[in-house]
Amino acid sequence: MYSDRVLNPFNWRKRRRDRKSTLESSAAATSATLSEGTAANPDHAWKALSLVNEWIRHADAKAGVSLAFTGVLATMLFNLVRDFKSRTPAFDFVVILACALIVITGALCAWTLTPRWKDTDRSKDAINRLFYGSISKNFKGDRPRYVDVLHTLTANPNELTRDLADQVHANAKIASSKMRWSKWAIRSAVTAGATVALLAILIGVANSAAT
């Protein structure tokens, strides 16, 4: 598999088909196992959910660090520009570019950190008895009924595992989205940092020439 990728990096269609075939085989094996009466293990489902939640926390942490770095860059940019008098069109262009990149980075970080609570893959009538959005929507003002529902759910390993699997799938989608946006936030922050560094060099050269 690895040698195929090295020799032909453009065979993404074949890799997609192979990946789809593997997923279908795995799903078929899982269905066969469940049909044989194998009891579900909610503990493993809880571990899977915890793992996915860690991915979300990692994405948020990356975005938080990028946002803090962006604040430092904004302060540096302000301090560099405010007292500089020998402006040129090239200098102004770099300043505008740095400002734009800082704003874009901040927006990407903010979007990454924005909570996601809508599950677009779920049908409108479906109820997840473990998801806070579904609980607050379907059991609003009726805590005793939810207590009974949760008691029944935790007494049934198969149903509990299904709800956990549903939440794992939803959180995995959220983690993927956050990771994707945090990746672009980091790239934008690095580019903004390079632009501010270039600006500092231009100012240093201009000051040296003036003296």
Tab-separated table of N, CA and C in Angstrom, residues 42-160:
chain	number	residue	atom	x	y	z
A	42	PRO	N	-21.030	-1.016	27.038
A	42	PRO	CA	-21.058	0.450	27.099
A	42	PRO	C	-19.739	1.066	27.555
A	43	ASP	N	-18.953	0.312	28.348
A	43	ASP	CA	-17.680	0.863	28.826
A	43	ASP	C	-16.755	1.212	27.662
A	44	HIS	N	-16.721	0.340	26.656
A	44	HIS	CA	-15.891	0.613	25.487
A	44	HIS	C	-16.420	1.818	24.718
A	45	ALA	N	-17.739	1.940	24.657
A	45	ALA	CA	-18.336	3.089	23.970
A	45	ALA	C	-17.998	4.387	24.701
A	46	TRP	N	-18.018	4.328	26.042
A	46	TRP	CA	-17.636	5.516	26.819
A	46	TRP	C	-16.185	5.904	26.539
A	47	LYS	N	-15.308	4.909	26.420
A	47	LYS	CA	-13.897	5.189	26.130
A	47	LYS	C	-13.743	5.829	24.751
A	48	ALA	N	-14.510	5.323	23.783
A	48	ALA	CA	-14.459	5.908	22.441
A	48	ALA	C	-14.938	7.356	22.461
A	49	LEU	N	-16.002	7.613	23.223
A	49	LEU	CA	-16.514	8.979	23.330
A	49	LEU	C	-15.490	9.898	24.003
A	50	SER	N	-14.819	9.386	25.027
A	50	SER	CA	-13.790	10.182	25.702
A	50	SER	C	-12.641	10.510	24.757
A	51	LEU	N	-12.275	9.543	23.906
A	51	LEU	CA	-11.196	9.769	22.943
A	51	LEU	C	-11.567	10.869	21.953
A	52	VAL	N	-12.797	10.816	21.445
A	52	VAL	CA	-13.248	11.837	20.497
A	52	VAL	C	-13.304	13.206	21.172
A	53	ASN	N	-13.763	13.230	22.424
A	53	ASN	CA	-13.809	14.497	23.163
A	53	ASN	C	-12.412	15.080	23.366
A	54	GLU	N	-11.413	14.208	23.510
A	54	GLU	CA	-10.029	14.684	23.615
A	54	GLU	C	-9.597	15.367	22.324
A	55	TRP	N	-10.038	14.831	21.188
A	55	TRP	CA	-9.718	15.471	19.909
A	55	TRP	C	-10.299	16.881	19.860
A	56	ILE	N	-11.526	17.028	20.349
A	56	ILE	CA	-12.156	18.349	20.366
A	56	ILE	C	-11.361	19.297	21.255
A	57	ARG	N	-10.943	18.807	22.423
A	57	ARG	CA	-10.163	19.652	23.330
A	57	ARG	C	-8.822	20.044	22.711
A	58	HIS	N	-8.195	19.121	21.980
A	58	HIS	CA	-6.926	19.438	21.323
A	58	HIS	C	-7.125	20.541	20.282
A	59	ALA	N	-8.194	20.440	19.506
A	59	ALA	CA	-8.465	21.462	18.488
A	59	ALA	C	-8.709	22.817	19.137
A	60	ASP	N	-9.484	22.825	20.221
A	60	ASP	CA	-9.746	24.084	20.924
A	60	ASP	C	-8.465	24.659	21.528
A	61	ALA	N	-7.607	23.775	22.046
A	61	ALA	CA	-6.340	24.247	22.621
A	61	ALA	C	-5.453	24.875	21.546
A	62	LYS	N	-5.390	24.237	20.376
A	62	LYS	CA	-4.601	24.800	19.273
A	62	LYS	C	-5.135	26.171	18.877
A	63	ALA	N	-6.463	26.275	18.790
A	63	ALA	CA	-7.065	27.559	18.421
A	63	ALA	C	-6.807	28.611	19.494
A	64	GLY	N	-6.849	28.208	20.765
A	64	GLY	CA	-6.583	29.149	21.849
A	64	GLY	C	-5.165	29.685	21.812
A	65	VAL	N	-4.202	28.801	21.556
A	65	VAL	CA	-2.803	29.238	21.455
A	65	VAL	C	-2.622	30.166	20.256
A	66	SER	N	-3.251	29.809	19.138
A	66	SER	CA	-3.155	30.652	17.942
A	66	SER	C	-3.766	32.024	18.189
A	67	LEU	N	-4.877	32.056	18.937
A	67	LEU	CA	-5.524	33.336	19.231
A	67	LEU	C	-4.635	34.207	20.123
A	68	ALA	N	-3.998	33.582	21.118
A	68	ALA	CA	-3.075	34.333	21.979
A	68	ALA	C	-1.886	34.862	21.176
A	69	PHE	N	-1.370	34.031	20.286
A	69	PHE	CA	-0.260	34.451	19.424
A	69	PHE	C	-0.675	35.612	18.529
A	70	THR	N	-1.924	35.567	18.061
A	70	THR	CA	-2.442	36.650	17.224
A	70	THR	C	-2.507	37.961	18.001
A	71	GLY	N	-2.905	37.887	19.269
A	71	GLY	CA	-2.922	39.088	20.100
A	71	GLY	C	-1.542	39.687	20.272
A	72	VAL	N	-0.550	38.826	20.452
A	72	VAL	CA	0.838	39.306	20.567
A	72	VAL	C	1.279	39.973	19.267
A	73	LEU	N	0.928	39.351	18.135
A	73	LEU	CA	1.297	39.926	16.841
A	73	LEU	C	0.643	41.289	16.630
A	74	ALA	N	-0.624	41.404	17.030
A	74	ALA	CA	-1.323	42.682	16.872
A	74	ALA	C	-0.647	43.781	17.691
A	75	THR	N	-0.231	43.439	18.908
A	75	THR	CA	0.474	44.414	19.750
A	75	THR	C	1.815	44.807	19.137
A	76	MET	N	2.550	43.820	18.636
A	76	MET	CA	3.839	44.101	17.994
A	76	MET	C	3.654	44.992	16.771
A	77	LEU	N	2.633	44.682	15.983
A	77	LEU	CA	2.385	45.465	14.775
A	77	LEU	C	2.071	46.921	15.121
A	78	PHE	N	1.253	47.113	16.127
A	78	PHE	CA	0.900	48.474	16.542
A	78	PHE	C	2.133	49.244	17.014
A	79	ASN	N	2.959	48.596	17.815
A	79	ASN	CA	4.162	49.261	18.337
A	79	ASN	C	5.170	49.575	17.233
A	80	LEU	N	5.222	48.721	16.208
A	80	LEU	CA	6.155	48.959	15.112
A	80	LEU	C	5.719	50.123	14.232
A	81	VAL	N	4.430	50.239	14.015
A	81	VAL	CA	3.924	51.178	13.016
A	81	VAL	C	3.675	52.570	13.569
A	82	ARG	N	3.294	52.675	14.828
A	82	ARG	CA	2.757	53.945	15.330
A	82	ARG	C	3.745	55.116	15.254
A	83	ASP	N	5.025	54.873	15.432
A	83	ASP	CA	6.004	55.967	15.443
A	83	ASP	C	6.859	56.016	14.183
A	84	PHE	N	6.541	55.164	13.211
A	84	PHE	CA	7.361	55.122	11.991
A	84	PHE	C	6.843	56.164	11.003
A	85	LYS	N	7.724	57.016	10.510
A	85	LYS	CA	7.322	58.137	9.659
A	85	LYS	C	7.667	57.926	8.186
A	86	SER	N	8.746	57.230	7.909
A	86	SER	CA	9.213	57.091	6.516
A	86	SER	C	8.408	56.014	5.791
A	87	ARG	N	7.186	56.333	5.470
A	87	ARG	CA	6.297	55.349	4.845
A	87	ARG	C	6.494	55.332	3.321
A	88	THR	N	6.341	54.153	2.766
A	88	THR	CA	6.385	53.954	1.320
A	88	THR	C	5.195	53.093	0.924
A	89	PRO	N	4.849	53.049	-0.366
A	89	PRO	CA	3.747	52.167	-0.789
A	89	PRO	C	3.977	50.705	-0.415
A	90	ALA	N	5.218	50.249	-0.543
A	90	ALA	CA	5.525	48.860	-0.176
A	90	ALA	C	5.319	48.635	1.320
A	91	PHE	N	5.739	49.613	2.108
A	91	PHE	CA	5.562	49.507	3.560
A	91	PHE	C	4.075	49.456	3.911
A	92	ASP	N	3.292	50.347	3.310
A	92	ASP	CA	1.854	50.365	3.596
A	92	ASP	C	1.188	49.059	3.171
A	93	PHE	N	1.650	48.498	2.052
A	93	PHE	CA	1.087	47.225	1.590
A	93	PHE	C	1.346	46.114	2.601
A	94	VAL	N	2.566	46.052	3.121
A	94	VAL	CA	2.905	45.021	4.112
A	94	VAL	C	2.090	45.214	5.389
A	95	VAL	N	1.880	46.469	5.787
A	95	VAL	CA	1.074	46.740	6.980
A	95	VAL	C	-0.360	46.263	6.778
A	96	ILE	N	-0.930	46.585	5.618
A	96	ILE	CA	-2.307	46.162	5.324
A	96	ILE	C	-2.400	44.642	5.279
A	97	LEU	N	-1.400	44.009	4.668
A	97	LEU	CA	-1.388	42.549	4.593
A	97	LEU	C	-1.316	41.932	5.983
A	98	ALA	N	-0.460	42.477	6.834
A	98	ALA	CA	-0.333	41.958	8.201
A	98	ALA	C	-1.639	42.124	8.972
A	99	CYS	N	-2.270	43.282	8.819
A	99	CYS	CA	-3.555	43.514	9.504
A	99	CYS	C	-4.608	42.527	9.027
A	100	ALA	N	-4.663	42.306	7.711
A	100	ALA	CA	-5.647	41.376	7.161
A	100	ALA	C	-5.418	39.959	7.676
A	101	LEU	N	-4.164	39.532	7.711
A	101	LEU	CA	-3.852	38.182	8.187
A	101	LEU	C	-4.183	38.023	9.666
A	102	ILE	N	-3.935	39.058	10.446
A	102	ILE	CA	-4.258	38.993	11.874
A	102	ILE	C	-5.766	38.882	12.075
A	103	VAL	N	-6.522	39.662	11.305
A	103	VAL	CA	-7.986	39.594	11.407
A	103	VAL	C	-8.494	38.222	10.967
A	104	ILE	N	-7.947	37.708	9.872
A	104	ILE	CA	-8.359	36.389	9.382
A	104	ILE	C	-8.036	35.313	10.407
A	105	THR	N	-6.849	35.392	10.996
A	105	THR	CA	-6.468	34.401	12.011
A	105	THR	C	-7.403	34.450	13.207
A	106	GLY	N	-7.715	35.659	13.663
A	106	GLY	CA	-8.646	35.791	14.781
A	106	GLY	C	-10.009	35.225	14.458
A	107	ALA	N	-10.483	35.464	13.223
A	107	ALA	CA	-11.784	34.938	12.815
A	107	ALA	C	-11.770	33.416	12.753
A	108	LEU	N	-10.687	32.845	12.225
A	108	LEU	CA	-10.580	31.387	12.155
A	108	LEU	C	-10.536	30.769	13.548
A	109	CYS	N	-9.803	31.391	14.453
A	109	CYS	CA	-9.745	30.889	15.835
A	109	CYS	C	-11.113	30.973	16.500
A	110	ALA	N	-11.804	32.095	16.286
A	110	ALA	CA	-13.129	32.256	16.884
A	110	ALA	C	-14.099	31.219	16.346
A	111	TRP	N	-14.021	30.951	15.039
A	111	TRP	CA	-14.920	29.951	14.460
A	111	TRP	C	-14.590	28.556	14.984
A	112	THR	N	-13.306	28.278	15.175
A	112	THR	CA	-12.921	26.978	15.732
A	112	THR	C	-13.464	26.800	17.141
A	113	LEU	N	-13.391	27.851	17.939
A	113	LEU	CA	-13.819	27.773	19.339
A	113	LEU	C	-15.330	27.863	19.508
A	114	THR	N	-16.047	28.230	18.455
A	114	THR	CA	-17.504	28.345	18.550
A	114	THR	C	-18.120	26.977	18.824
A	115	PRO	N	-18.960	26.847	19.860
A	115	PRO	CA	-19.581	25.553	20.162
A	115	PRO	C	-20.494	25.087	19.030
A	116	ARG	N	-20.469	23.800	18.761
A	116	ARG	CA	-21.378	23.183	17.792
A	116	ARG	C	-22.397	22.348	18.556
A	117	TRP	N	-23.664	22.611	18.335
A	117	TRP	CA	-24.680	21.829	19.056
A	117	TRP	C	-25.747	21.267	18.130
A	118	LYS	N	-25.668	21.579	16.825
A	118	LYS	CA	-26.620	21.024	15.869
A	118	LYS	C	-25.992	19.840	15.156
A	119	ASP	N	-26.712	18.733	15.131
A	119	ASP	CA	-26.257	17.529	14.443
A	119	ASP	C	-27.047	17.402	13.148
A	120	THR	N	-26.443	17.789	12.033
A	120	THR	CA	-27.154	17.783	10.756
A	120	THR	C	-27.362	16.377	10.207
A	121	ASP	N	-26.609	15.398	10.705
A	121	ASP	CA	-26.758	14.025	10.219
A	121	ASP	C	-27.930	13.300	10.868
A	122	ARG	N	-28.461	13.854	11.925
A	122	ARG	CA	-29.537	13.183	12.651
A	122	ARG	C	-30.891	13.633	12.113
A	123	SER	N	-31.844	12.705	12.070
A	123	SER	CA	-33.191	13.062	11.632
A	123	SER	C	-33.841	13.971	12.669
A	124	LYS	N	-34.811	14.763	12.222
A	124	LYS	CA	-35.420	15.755	13.098
A	124	LYS	C	-36.152	15.121	14.279
A	125	ASP	N	-36.678	13.919	14.072
A	125	ASP	CA	-37.461	13.270	15.125
A	125	ASP	C	-36.613	12.414	16.063
A	126	ALA	N	-35.336	12.234	15.735
A	126	ALA	CA	-34.481	11.381	16.568
A	126	ALA	C	-34.154	12.084	17.879
A	127	ILE	N	-34.059	11.288	18.944
A	127	ILE	CA	-33.740	11.801	20.276
A	127	ILE	C	-32.508	11.068	20.796
A	128	ASN	N	-31.484	11.832	21.120
A	128	ASN	CA	-30.312	11.259	21.774
A	128	ASN	C	-30.417	11.564	23.260
A	129	ARG	N	-30.546	10.534	24.044
A	129	ARG	CA	-30.799	10.708	25.470
A	129	ARG	C	-29.552	11.077	26.265
A	130	LEU	N	-28.420	11.271	25.558
A	130	LEU	CA	-27.173	11.649	26.230
A	130	LEU	C	-26.628	12.992	25.757
A	131	PHE	N	-27.246	13.581	24.746
A	131	PHE	CA	-26.763	14.847	24.193
A	131	PHE	C	-27.533	16.005	24.810
A	132	TYR	N	-26.790	16.994	25.313
A	132	TYR	CA	-27.426	18.079	26.062
A	132	TYR	C	-28.447	18.851	25.236
A	133	GLY	N	-28.158	19.050	23.917
A	133	GLY	CA	-29.099	19.772	23.078
A	133	GLY	C	-30.406	19.025	22.914
A	134	SER	N	-30.303	17.719	22.699
A	134	SER	CA	-31.502	16.896	22.546
A	134	SER	C	-32.263	16.783	23.860
A	135	ILE	N	-31.538	16.693	24.969
A	135	ILE	CA	-32.192	16.595	26.285
A	135	ILE	C	-32.968	17.864	26.593
A	136	SER	N	-32.326	19.019	26.411
A	136	SER	CA	-32.996	20.282	26.738
A	136	SER	C	-34.174	20.550	25.815
A	137	LYS	N	-34.110	20.053	24.578
A	137	LYS	CA	-35.195	20.284	23.625
A	137	LYS	C	-36.377	19.359	23.874
A	138	ASN	N	-36.103	18.090	24.122
A	138	ASN	CA	-37.180	17.107	24.209
A	138	ASN	C	-37.685	16.872	25.629
A	139	PHE	N	-36.926	17.320	26.623
A	139	PHE	CA	-37.359	17.127	28.012
A	139	PHE	C	-37.390	18.456	28.764
A	140	LYS	N	-37.678	19.515	28.050
A	140	LYS	CA	-37.702	20.838	28.652
A	140	LYS	C	-38.806	20.939	29.704
A	141	GLY	N	-38.420	21.310	30.934
A	141	GLY	CA	-39.388	21.453	32.013
A	141	GLY	C	-39.957	20.145	32.521
A	142	ASP	N	-39.347	19.024	32.140
A	142	ASP	CA	-39.872	17.712	32.552
A	142	ASP	C	-38.717	16.839	33.038
A	143	ARG	N	-38.067	17.282	34.105
A	143	ARG	CA	-36.917	16.553	34.622
A	143	ARG	C	-37.279	15.157	35.128
A	144	PRO	N	-38.401	14.972	35.835
A	144	PRO	CA	-38.722	13.619	36.310
A	144	PRO	C	-38.833	12.607	35.172
A	145	ARG	N	-39.402	13.011	34.036
A	145	ARG	CA	-39.521	12.077	32.910
A	145	ARG	C	-38.144	11.709	32.374
A	146	TYR	N	-37.234	12.691	32.322
A	146	TYR	CA	-35.896	12.373	31.841
A	146	TYR	C	-35.165	11.461	32.818
A	147	VAL	N	-35.388	11.650	34.103
A	147	VAL	CA	-34.773	10.763	35.097
A	147	VAL	C	-35.200	9.325	34.840
A	148	ASP	N	-36.480	9.126	34.559
A	148	ASP	CA	-36.976	7.775	34.265
A	148	ASP	C	-36.380	7.240	32.964
A	149	VAL	N	-36.302	8.109	31.960
A	149	VAL	CA	-35.746	7.686	30.673
A	149	VAL	C	-34.280	7.293	30.823
A	150	LEU	N	-33.517	8.082	31.562
A	150	LEU	CA	-32.102	7.774	31.757
A	150	LEU	C	-31.925	6.491	32.559
A	151	HIS	N	-32.783	6.283	33.544
A	151	HIS	CA	-32.712	5.043	34.326
A	151	HIS	C	-32.951	3.837	33.430
A	152	THR	N	-33.945	3.942	32.560
A	152	THR	CA	-34.234	2.843	31.634
A	152	THR	C	-33.084	2.638	30.656
A	153	LEU	N	-32.508	3.741	30.185
A	153	LEU	CA	-31.412	3.650	29.223
A	153	LEU	C	-30.192	2.972	29.828
A	154	THR	N	-29.813	3.363	31.023
A	154	THR	CA	-28.620	2.786	31.645
A	154	THR	C	-28.814	1.333	32.053
A	155	ALA	N	-30.061	0.902	32.116
A	155	ALA	CA	-30.339	-0.499	32.441
A	155	ALA	C	-30.292	-1.395	31.214
A	156	ASN	N	-30.178	-0.795	30.032
A	156	ASN	CA	-30.164	-1.560	28.780
A	156	ASN	C	-28.841	-1.302	28.060
A	157	PRO	N	-27.873	-2.215	28.154
A	157	PRO	CA	-26.553	-1.984	27.548
A	157	PRO	C	-26.608	-1.722	26.049
A	158	ASN	N	-27.485	-2.430	25.337
A	158	ASN	CA	-27.561	-2.248	23.892
A	158	ASN	C	-28.042	-0.848	23.522
A	159	GLU	N	-29.102	-0.386	24.176
A	159	GLU	CA	-29.629	0.947	23.891
A	159	GLU	C	-28.629	2.033	24.311
A	160	LEU	N	-27.977	1.818	25.444
A	160	LEU	CA	-26.984	2.788	25.907
A	160	LEU	C	-25.824	2.888	24.921
